[in-house]
Short mmCIF file of N, CA and C and ligand atoms in Angstrom, two decimals:
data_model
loop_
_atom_site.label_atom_id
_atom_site.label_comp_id
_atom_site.label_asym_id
_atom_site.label_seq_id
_atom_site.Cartn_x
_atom_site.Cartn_y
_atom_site.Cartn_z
N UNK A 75 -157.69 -164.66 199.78
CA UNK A 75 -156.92 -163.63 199.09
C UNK A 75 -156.66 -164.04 197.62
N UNK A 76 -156.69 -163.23 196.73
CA UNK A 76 -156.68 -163.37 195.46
C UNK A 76 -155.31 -163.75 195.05
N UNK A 77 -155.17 -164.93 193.96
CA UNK A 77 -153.39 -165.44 194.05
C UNK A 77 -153.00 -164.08 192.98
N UNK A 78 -151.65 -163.85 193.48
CA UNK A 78 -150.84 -162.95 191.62
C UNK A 78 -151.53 -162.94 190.80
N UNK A 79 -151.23 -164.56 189.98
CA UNK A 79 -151.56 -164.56 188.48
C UNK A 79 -152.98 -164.08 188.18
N UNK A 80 -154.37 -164.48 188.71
CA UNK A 80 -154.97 -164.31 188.82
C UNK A 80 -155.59 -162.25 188.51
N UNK A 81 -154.82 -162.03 189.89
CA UNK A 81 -154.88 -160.22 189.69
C UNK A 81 -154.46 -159.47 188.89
N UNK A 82 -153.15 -160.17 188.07
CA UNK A 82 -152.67 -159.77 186.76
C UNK A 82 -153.75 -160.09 185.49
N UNK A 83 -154.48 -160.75 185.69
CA UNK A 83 -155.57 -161.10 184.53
C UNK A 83 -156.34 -160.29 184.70
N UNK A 84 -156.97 -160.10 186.20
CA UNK A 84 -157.75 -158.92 185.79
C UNK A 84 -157.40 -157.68 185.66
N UNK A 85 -156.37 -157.24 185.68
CA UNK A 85 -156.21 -156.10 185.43
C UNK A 85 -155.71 -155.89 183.69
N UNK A 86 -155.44 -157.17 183.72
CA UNK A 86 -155.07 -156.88 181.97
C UNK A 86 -156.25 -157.01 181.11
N UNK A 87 -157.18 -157.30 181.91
CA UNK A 87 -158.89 -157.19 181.50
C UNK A 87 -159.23 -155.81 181.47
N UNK A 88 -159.30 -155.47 182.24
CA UNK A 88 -159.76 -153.89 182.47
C UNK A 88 -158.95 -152.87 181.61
N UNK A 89 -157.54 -153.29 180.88
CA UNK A 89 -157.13 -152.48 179.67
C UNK A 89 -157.45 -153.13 178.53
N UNK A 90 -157.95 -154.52 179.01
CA UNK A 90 -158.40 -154.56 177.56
C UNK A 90 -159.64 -154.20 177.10
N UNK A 91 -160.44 -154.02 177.88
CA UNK A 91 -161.98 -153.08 178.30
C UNK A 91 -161.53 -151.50 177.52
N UNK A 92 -160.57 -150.76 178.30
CA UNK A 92 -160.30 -149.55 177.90
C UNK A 92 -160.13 -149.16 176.32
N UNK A 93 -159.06 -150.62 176.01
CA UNK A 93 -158.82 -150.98 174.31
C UNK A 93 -159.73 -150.70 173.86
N UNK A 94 -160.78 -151.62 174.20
CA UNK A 94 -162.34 -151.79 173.44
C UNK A 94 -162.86 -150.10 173.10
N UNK A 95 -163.11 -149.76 174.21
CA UNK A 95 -163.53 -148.38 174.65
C UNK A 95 -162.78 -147.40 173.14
N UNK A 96 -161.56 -147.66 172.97
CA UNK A 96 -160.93 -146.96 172.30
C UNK A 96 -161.10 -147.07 170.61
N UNK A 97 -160.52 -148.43 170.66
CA UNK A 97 -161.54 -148.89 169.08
C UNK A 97 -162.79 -148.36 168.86
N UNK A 98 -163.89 -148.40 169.71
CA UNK A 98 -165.30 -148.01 169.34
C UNK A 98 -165.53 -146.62 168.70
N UNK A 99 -164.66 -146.05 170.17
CA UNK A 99 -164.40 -144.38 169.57
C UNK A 99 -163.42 -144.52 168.04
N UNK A 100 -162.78 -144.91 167.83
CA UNK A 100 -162.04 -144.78 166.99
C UNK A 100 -162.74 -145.00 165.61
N UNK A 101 -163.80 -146.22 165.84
CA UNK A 101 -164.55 -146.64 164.49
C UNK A 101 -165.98 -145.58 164.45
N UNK A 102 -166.32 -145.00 165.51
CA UNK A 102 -167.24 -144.31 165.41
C UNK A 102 -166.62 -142.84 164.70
N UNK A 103 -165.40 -142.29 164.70
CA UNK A 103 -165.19 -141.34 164.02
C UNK A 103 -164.73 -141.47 162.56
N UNK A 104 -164.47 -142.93 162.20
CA UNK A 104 -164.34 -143.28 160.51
C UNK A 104 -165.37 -143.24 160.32
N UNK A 105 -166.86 -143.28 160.90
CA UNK A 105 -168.20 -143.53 160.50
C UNK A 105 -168.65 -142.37 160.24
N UNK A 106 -168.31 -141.56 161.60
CA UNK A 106 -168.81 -140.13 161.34
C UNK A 106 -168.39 -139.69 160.12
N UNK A 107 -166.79 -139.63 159.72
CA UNK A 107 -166.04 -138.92 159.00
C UNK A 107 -166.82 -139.61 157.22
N UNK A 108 -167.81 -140.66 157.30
CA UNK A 108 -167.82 -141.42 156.03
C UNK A 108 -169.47 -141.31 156.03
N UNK A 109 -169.78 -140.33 156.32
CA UNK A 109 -171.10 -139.71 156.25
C UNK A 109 -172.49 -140.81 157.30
N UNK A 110 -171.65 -141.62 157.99
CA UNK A 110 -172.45 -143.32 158.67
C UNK A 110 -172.66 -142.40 160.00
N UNK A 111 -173.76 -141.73 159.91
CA UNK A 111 -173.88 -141.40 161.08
C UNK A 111 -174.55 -141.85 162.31
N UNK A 112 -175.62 -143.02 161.92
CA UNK A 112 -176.04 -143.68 162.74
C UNK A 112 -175.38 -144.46 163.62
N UNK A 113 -174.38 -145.04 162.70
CA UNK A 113 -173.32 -145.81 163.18
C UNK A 113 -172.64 -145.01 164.04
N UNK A 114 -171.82 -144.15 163.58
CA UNK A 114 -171.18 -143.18 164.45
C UNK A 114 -171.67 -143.06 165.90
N UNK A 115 -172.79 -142.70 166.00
CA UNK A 115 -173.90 -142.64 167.31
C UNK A 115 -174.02 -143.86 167.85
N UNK A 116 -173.70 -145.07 167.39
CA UNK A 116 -174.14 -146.22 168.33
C UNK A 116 -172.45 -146.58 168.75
N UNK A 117 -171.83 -146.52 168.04
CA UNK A 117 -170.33 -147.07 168.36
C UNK A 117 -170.06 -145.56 169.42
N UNK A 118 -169.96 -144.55 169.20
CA UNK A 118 -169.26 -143.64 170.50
C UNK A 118 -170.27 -144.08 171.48
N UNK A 119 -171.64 -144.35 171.59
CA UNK A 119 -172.43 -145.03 172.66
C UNK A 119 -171.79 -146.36 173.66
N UNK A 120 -171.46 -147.10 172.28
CA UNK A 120 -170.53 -148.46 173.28
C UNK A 120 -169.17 -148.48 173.44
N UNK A 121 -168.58 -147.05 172.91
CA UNK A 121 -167.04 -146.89 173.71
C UNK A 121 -167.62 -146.12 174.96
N UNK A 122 -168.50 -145.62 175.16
CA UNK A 122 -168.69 -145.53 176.74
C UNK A 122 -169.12 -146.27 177.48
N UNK A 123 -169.94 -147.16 176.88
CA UNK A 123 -170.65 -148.36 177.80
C UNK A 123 -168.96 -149.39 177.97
N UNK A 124 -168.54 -149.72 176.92
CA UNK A 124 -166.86 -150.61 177.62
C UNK A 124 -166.12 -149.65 178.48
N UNK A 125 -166.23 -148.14 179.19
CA UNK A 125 -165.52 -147.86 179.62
C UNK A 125 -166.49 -147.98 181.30
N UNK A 126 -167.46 -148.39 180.88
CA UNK A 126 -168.08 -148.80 182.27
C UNK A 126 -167.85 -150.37 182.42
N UNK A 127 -167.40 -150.97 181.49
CA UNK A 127 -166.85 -152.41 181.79
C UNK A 127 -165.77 -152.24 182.26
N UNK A 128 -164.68 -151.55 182.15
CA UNK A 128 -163.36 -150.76 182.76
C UNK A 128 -163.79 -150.96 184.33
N UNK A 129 -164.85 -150.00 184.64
CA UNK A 129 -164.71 -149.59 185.60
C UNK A 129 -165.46 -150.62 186.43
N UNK A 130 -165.77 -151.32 186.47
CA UNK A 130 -166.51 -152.57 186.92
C UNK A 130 -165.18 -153.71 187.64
N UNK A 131 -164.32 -153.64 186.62
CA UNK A 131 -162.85 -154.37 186.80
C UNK A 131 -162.48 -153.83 187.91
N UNK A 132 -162.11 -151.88 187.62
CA UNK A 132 -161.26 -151.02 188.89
C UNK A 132 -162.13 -151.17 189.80
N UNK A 133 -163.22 -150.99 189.81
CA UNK A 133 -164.05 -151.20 191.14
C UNK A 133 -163.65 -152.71 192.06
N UNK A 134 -163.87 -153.42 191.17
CA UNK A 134 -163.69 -154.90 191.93
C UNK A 134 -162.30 -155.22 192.91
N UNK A 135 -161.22 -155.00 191.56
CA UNK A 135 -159.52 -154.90 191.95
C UNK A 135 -159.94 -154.36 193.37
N UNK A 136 -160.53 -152.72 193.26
CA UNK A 136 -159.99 -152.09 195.08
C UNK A 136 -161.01 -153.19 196.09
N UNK A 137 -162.34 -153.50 195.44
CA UNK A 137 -163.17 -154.30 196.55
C UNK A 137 -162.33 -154.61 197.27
N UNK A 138 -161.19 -156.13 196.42
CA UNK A 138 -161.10 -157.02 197.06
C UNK A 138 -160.07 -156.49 197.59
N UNK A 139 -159.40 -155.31 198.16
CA UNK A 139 -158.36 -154.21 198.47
C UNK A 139 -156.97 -154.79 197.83
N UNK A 140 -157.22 -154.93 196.91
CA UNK A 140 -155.83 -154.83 195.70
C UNK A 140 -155.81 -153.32 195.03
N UNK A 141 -154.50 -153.60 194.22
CA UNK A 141 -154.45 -152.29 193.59
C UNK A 141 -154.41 -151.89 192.16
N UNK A 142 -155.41 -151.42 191.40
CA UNK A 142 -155.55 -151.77 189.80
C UNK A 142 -154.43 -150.67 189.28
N UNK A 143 -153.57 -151.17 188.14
CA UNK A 143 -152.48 -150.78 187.66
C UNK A 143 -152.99 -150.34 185.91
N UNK A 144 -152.95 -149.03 186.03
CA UNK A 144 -153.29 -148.12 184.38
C UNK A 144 -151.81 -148.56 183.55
N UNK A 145 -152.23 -149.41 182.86
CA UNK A 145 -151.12 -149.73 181.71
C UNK A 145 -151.20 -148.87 180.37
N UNK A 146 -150.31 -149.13 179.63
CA UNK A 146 -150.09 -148.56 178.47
C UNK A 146 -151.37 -149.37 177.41
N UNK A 147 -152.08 -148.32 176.32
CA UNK A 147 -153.40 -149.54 175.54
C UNK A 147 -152.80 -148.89 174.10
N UNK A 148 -152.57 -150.06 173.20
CA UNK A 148 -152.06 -150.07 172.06
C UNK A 148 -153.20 -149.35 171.26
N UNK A 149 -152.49 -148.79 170.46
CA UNK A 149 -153.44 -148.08 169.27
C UNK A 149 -154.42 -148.53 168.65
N UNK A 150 -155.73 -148.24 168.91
CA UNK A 150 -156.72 -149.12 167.53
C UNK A 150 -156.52 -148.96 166.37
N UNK A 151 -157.00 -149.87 165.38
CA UNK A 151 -156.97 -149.83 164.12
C UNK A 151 -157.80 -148.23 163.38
N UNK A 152 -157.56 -147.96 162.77
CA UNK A 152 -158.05 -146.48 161.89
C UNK A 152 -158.59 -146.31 160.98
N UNK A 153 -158.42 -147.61 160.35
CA UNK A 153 -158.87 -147.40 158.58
C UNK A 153 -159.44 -148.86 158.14
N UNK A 154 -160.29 -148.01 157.50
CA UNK A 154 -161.43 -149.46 157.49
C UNK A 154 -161.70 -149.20 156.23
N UNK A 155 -162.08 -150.68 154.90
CA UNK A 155 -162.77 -150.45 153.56
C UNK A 155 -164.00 -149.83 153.35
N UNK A 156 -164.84 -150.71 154.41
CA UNK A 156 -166.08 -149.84 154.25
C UNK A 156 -166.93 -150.05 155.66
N UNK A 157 -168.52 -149.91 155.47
CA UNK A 157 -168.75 -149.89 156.88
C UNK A 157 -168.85 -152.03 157.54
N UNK A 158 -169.29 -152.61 156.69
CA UNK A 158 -169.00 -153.70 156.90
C UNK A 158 -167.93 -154.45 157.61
N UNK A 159 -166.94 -153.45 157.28
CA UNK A 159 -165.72 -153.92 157.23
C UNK A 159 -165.46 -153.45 159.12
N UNK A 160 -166.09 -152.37 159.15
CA UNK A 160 -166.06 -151.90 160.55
C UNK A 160 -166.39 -153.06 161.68
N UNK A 161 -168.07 -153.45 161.32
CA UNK A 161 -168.59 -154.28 162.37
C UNK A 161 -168.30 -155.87 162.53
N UNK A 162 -167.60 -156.15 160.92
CA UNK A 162 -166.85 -157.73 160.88
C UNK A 162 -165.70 -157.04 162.06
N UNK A 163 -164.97 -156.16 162.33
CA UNK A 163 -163.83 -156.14 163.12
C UNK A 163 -164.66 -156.08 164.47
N UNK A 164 -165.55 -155.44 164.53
CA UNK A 164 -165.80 -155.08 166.23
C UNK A 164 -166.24 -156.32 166.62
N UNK A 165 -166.97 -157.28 165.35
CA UNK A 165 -167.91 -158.54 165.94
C UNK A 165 -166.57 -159.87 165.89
N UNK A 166 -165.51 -159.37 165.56
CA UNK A 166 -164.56 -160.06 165.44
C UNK A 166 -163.80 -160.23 167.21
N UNK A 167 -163.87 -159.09 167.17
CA UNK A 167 -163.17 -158.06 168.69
C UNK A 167 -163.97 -158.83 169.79
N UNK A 168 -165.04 -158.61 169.47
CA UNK A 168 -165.98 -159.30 170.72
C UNK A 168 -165.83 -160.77 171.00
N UNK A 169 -165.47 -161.32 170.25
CA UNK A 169 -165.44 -162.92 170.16
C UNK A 169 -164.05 -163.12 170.73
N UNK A 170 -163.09 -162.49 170.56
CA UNK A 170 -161.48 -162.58 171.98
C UNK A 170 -161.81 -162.42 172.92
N UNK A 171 -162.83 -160.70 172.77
CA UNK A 171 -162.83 -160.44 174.72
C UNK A 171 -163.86 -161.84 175.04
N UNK A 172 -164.84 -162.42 174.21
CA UNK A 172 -165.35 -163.28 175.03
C UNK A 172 -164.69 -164.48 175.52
N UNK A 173 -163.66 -164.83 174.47
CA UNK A 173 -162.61 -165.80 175.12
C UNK A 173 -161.64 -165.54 176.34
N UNK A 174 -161.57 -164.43 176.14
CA UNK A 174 -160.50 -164.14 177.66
C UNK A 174 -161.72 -164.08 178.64
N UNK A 175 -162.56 -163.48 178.61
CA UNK A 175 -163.36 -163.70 180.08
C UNK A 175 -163.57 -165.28 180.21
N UNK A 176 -163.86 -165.79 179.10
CA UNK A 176 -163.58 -167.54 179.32
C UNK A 176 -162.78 -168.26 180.15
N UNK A 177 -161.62 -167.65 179.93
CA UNK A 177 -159.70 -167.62 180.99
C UNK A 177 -160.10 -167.60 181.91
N UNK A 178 -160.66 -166.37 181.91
CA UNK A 178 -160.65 -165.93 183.50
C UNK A 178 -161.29 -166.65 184.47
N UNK A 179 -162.66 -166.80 184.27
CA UNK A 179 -163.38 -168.10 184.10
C UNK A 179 -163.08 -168.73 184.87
N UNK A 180 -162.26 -169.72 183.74
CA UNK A 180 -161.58 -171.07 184.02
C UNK A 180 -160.76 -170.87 184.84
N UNK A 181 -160.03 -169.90 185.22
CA UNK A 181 -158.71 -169.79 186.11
C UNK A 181 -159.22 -169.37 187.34
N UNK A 182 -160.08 -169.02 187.50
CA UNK A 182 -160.90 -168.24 188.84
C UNK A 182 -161.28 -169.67 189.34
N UNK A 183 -162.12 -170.50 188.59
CA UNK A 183 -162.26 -171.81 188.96
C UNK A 183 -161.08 -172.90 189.82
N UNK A 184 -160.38 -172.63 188.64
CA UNK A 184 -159.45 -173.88 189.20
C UNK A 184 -158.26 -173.40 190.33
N UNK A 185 -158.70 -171.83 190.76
CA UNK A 185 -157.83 -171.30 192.12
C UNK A 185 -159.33 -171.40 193.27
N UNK A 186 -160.24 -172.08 193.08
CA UNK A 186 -161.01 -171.69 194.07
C UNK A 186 -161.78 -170.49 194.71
N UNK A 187 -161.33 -169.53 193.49
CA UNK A 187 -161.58 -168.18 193.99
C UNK A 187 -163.08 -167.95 193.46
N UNK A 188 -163.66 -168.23 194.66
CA UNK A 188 -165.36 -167.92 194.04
C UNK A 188 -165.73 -166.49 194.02
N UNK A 189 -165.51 -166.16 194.64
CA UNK A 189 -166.06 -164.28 194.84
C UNK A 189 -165.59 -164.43 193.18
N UNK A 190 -164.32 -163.91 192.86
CA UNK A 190 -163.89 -163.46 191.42
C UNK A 190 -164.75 -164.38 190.58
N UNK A 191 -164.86 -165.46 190.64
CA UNK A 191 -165.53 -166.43 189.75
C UNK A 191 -167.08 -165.90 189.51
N UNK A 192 -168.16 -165.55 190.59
CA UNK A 192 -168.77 -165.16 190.95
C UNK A 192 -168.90 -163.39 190.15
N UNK A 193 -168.10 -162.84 190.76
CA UNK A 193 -167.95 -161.24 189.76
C UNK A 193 -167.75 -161.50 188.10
N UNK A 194 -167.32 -162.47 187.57
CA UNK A 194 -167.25 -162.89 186.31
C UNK A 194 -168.28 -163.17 185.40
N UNK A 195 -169.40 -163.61 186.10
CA UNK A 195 -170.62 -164.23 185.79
C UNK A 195 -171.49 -163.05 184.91
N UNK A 196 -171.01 -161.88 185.46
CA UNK A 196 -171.59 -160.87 184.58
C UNK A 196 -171.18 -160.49 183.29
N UNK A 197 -169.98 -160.86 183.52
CA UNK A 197 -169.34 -160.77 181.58
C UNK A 197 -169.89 -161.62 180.68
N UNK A 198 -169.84 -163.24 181.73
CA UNK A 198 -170.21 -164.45 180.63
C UNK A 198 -170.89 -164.24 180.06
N UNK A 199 -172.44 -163.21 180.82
CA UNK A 199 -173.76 -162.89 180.20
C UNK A 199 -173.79 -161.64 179.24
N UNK A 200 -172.84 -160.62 179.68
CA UNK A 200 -172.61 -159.37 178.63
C UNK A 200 -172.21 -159.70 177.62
N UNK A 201 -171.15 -160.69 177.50
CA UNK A 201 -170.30 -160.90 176.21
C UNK A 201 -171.71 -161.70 175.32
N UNK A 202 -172.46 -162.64 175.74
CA UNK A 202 -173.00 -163.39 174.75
C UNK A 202 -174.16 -162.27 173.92
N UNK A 203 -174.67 -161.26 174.99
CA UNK A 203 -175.16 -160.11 174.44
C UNK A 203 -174.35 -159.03 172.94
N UNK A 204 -172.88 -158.88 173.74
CA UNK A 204 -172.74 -158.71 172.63
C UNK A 204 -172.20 -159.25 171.51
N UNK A 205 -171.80 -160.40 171.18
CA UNK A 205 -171.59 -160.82 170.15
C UNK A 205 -173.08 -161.17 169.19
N UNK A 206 -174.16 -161.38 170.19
CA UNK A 206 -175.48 -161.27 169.53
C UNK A 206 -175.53 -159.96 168.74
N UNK A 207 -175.59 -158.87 169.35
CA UNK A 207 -175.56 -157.52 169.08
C UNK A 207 -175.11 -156.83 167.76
N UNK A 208 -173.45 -157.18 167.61
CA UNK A 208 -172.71 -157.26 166.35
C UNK A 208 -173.05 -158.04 164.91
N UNK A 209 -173.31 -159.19 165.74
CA UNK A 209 -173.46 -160.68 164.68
C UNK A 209 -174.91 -159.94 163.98
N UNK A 210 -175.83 -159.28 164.62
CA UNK A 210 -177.03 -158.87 164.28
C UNK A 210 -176.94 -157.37 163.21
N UNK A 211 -175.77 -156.84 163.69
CA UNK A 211 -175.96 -155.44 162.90
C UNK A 211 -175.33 -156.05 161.43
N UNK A 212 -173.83 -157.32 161.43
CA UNK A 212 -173.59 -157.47 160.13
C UNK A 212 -174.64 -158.23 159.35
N UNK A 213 -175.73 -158.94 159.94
CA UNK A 213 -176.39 -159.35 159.04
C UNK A 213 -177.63 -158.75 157.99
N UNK A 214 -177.42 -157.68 159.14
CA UNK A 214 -178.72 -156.43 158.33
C UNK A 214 -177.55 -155.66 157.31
N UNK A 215 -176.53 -155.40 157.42
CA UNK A 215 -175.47 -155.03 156.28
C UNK A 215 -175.17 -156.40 155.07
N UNK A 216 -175.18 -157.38 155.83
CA UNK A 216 -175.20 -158.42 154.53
C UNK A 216 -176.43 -158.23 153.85
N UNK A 217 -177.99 -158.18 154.18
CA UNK A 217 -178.86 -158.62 153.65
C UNK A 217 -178.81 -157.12 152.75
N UNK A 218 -178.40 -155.98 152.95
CA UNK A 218 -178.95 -154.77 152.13
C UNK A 218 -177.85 -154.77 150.91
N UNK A 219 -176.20 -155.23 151.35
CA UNK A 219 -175.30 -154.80 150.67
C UNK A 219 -174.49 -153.51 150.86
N UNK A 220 -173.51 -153.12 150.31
CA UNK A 220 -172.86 -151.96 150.60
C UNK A 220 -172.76 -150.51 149.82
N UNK A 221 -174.10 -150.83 148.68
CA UNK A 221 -174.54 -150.12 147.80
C UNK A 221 -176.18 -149.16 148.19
N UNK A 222 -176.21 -148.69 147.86
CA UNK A 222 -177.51 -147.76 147.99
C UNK A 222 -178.32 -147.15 148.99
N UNK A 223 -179.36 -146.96 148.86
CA UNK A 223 -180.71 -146.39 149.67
C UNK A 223 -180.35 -147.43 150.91
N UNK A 224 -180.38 -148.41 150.46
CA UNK A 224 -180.75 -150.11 151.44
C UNK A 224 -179.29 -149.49 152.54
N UNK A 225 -178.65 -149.13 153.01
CA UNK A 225 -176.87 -149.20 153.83
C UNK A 225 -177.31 -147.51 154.04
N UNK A 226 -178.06 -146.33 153.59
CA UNK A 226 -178.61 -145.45 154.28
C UNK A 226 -179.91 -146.38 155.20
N UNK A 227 -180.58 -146.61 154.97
CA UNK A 227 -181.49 -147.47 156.12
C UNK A 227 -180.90 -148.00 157.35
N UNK A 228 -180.14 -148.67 156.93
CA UNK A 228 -179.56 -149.72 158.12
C UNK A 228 -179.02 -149.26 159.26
N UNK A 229 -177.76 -147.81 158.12
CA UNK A 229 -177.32 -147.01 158.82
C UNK A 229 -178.34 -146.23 160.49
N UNK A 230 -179.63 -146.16 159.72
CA UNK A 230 -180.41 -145.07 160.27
C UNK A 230 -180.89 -146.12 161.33
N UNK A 231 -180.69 -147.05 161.29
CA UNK A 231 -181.40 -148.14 162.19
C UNK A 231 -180.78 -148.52 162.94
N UNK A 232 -179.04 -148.67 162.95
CA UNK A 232 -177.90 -148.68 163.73
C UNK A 232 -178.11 -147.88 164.72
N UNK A 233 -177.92 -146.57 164.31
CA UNK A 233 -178.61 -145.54 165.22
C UNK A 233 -179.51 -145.32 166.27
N UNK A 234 -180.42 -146.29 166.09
CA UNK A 234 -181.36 -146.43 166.80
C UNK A 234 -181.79 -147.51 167.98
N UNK A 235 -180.74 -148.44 167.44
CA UNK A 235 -180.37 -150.19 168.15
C UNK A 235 -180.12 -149.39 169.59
N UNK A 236 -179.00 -148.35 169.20
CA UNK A 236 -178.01 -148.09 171.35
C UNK A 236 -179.86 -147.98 172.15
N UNK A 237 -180.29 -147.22 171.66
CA UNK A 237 -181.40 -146.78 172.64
C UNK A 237 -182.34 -148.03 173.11
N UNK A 238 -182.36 -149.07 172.03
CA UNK A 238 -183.47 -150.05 172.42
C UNK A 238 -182.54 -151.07 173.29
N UNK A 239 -180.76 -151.18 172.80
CA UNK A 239 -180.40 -152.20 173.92
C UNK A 239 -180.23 -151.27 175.08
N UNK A 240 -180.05 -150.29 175.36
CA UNK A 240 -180.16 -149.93 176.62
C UNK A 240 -181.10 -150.04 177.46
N UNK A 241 -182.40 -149.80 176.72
CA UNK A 241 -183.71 -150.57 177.31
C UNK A 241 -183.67 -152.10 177.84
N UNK A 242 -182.94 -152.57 176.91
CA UNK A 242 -182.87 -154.17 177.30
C UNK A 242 -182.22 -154.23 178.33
N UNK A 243 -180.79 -153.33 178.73
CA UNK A 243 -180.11 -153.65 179.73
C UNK A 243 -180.39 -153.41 181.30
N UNK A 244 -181.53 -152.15 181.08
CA UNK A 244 -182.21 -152.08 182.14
C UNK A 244 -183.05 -153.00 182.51
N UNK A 245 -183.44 -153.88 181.87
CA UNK A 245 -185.00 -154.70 182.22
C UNK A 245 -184.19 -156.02 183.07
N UNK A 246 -182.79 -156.25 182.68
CA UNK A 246 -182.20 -157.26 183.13
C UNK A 246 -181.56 -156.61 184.27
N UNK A 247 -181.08 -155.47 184.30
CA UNK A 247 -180.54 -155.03 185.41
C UNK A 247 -181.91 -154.81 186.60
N UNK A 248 -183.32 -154.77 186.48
CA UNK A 248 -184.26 -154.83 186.80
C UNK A 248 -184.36 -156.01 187.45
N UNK A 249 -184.36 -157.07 186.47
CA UNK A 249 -184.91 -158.36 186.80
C UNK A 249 -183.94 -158.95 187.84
N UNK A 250 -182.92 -158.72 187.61
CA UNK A 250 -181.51 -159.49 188.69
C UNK A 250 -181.65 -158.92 189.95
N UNK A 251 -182.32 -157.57 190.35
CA UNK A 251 -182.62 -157.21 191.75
C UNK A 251 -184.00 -157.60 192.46
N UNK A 252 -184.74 -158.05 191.44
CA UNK A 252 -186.48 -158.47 191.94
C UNK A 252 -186.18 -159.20 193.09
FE1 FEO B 74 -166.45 -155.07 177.11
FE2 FEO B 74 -167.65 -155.28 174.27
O1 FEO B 74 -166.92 -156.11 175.75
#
C-alpha cells in the first residue's frame, strides 16, 4: 500500500502537470496574440500533451485504488518581453518538473514502493525529452536573434517541431511494446 506522504506527492504532481498544461496555453496565446504563430501551434499542442501527463498521474492514483484530489493551480505567468523570453521560461519550467519527478524518484525508492517507482520511469525518460526539446528551440532563437526574416523562420519551424516529435513519440511508444 502506498505510504501518505508519498500519495500527496503524487498528486501534487498531477497539478503540477495541469500548471504546466496551463502555462503552455497561456504562452501559446501571447504568441498567437504577437503575430508567433508557429509557436502558438506548438505550445497549445504541449498544453495538451501535459494534460495527458495529468492524466497518467489520475489514472495511476485510482490504479493503485487511492483517490486523486483536484486542487487549486496558481495562475501562469502572462507577459513575456519577447519570444525568447517565452521558451527561456518554459525550458526553465521543465528543468523543476524534472527535479520533482527526481523526488519522487528518490522517495518511491527509499519507501520500497516499486510499482510507483516503476510508473515513474516514464517521466525520467519524458522529462529528459523535454528539456532536450526546449533547450533545442532556444538555441535556434539564439542563433537567428530576435530581429528579422531569421525569428519569422524559426517561428515557422517551431510550428512544425509538434508534428515531427509526435512522430518520435510514437516510434518509442512502438518500440517499448515490441
Ligand atoms: Fe509534464 Fe513538460 O512536463
Amino acid at each position: 500500500m502506498i505510504s501518505e506522504k508519498l500519495l500527496k506527492k503524487l498528486n501534487e504532481q498531477m497539478m503540477n502537470e495541469f500548471y504546466s498544461a496551463n502555462l503552455y496555453l497561456q504562452m501559446s496565446a501571447w504568441c498567437n496574440h504577437e503575430g508567433f504563430e508557429g509557436s502558438a501551434k506548438f505550445l497549445r499542442n504541449h498544453a495538451a500533451e501535459e494534460m495527458g501527463h495529468m492524466e497518467k498521474f489520475f489514472d495511476y492514483i485510482q490504479d493503485i485504488d487511492a483517490l486523486p484530489i483536484i486542487d487549486a493551480i496558481e495562475k501562469p505567468k502572462s507577459e513575456f518581453k519577447d519570444l525568447k523570453h517565452v521558451f527561456e521560461t518554459a525550458y526553465k519550467h521543465e528543468k523543476v518538473v524534472t527535479s520533482r519527478i527526481h523526488e519522487l524518484v528518490e522517495l518511491s525508492l527509499s519507501e520500497k514502493d516499486f510499482r510507483t517507482f516503476n510508473f515513474l520511469q516514464w517521466y525520467v525518460e519524458e522529462q529528459l525529452e523535454e528539456e532536450k526539446l526546449f533547450k533545442s528551440i532556444l538555441d535556434k532563437i539564439n542563433m537567428v536573434g530576435l530581429e528579422g526574416r531569421g525569428l519569422f523562420i524559426v517561428d515557422r519551424e517551431i510550428g512544425s517541431m509538434k508534428d515531427k516529435e509526435i512522430e518520435s513519440i510514437k516510434n518509442r511508444e512502438i518500440e517499448s511494446i515490441k
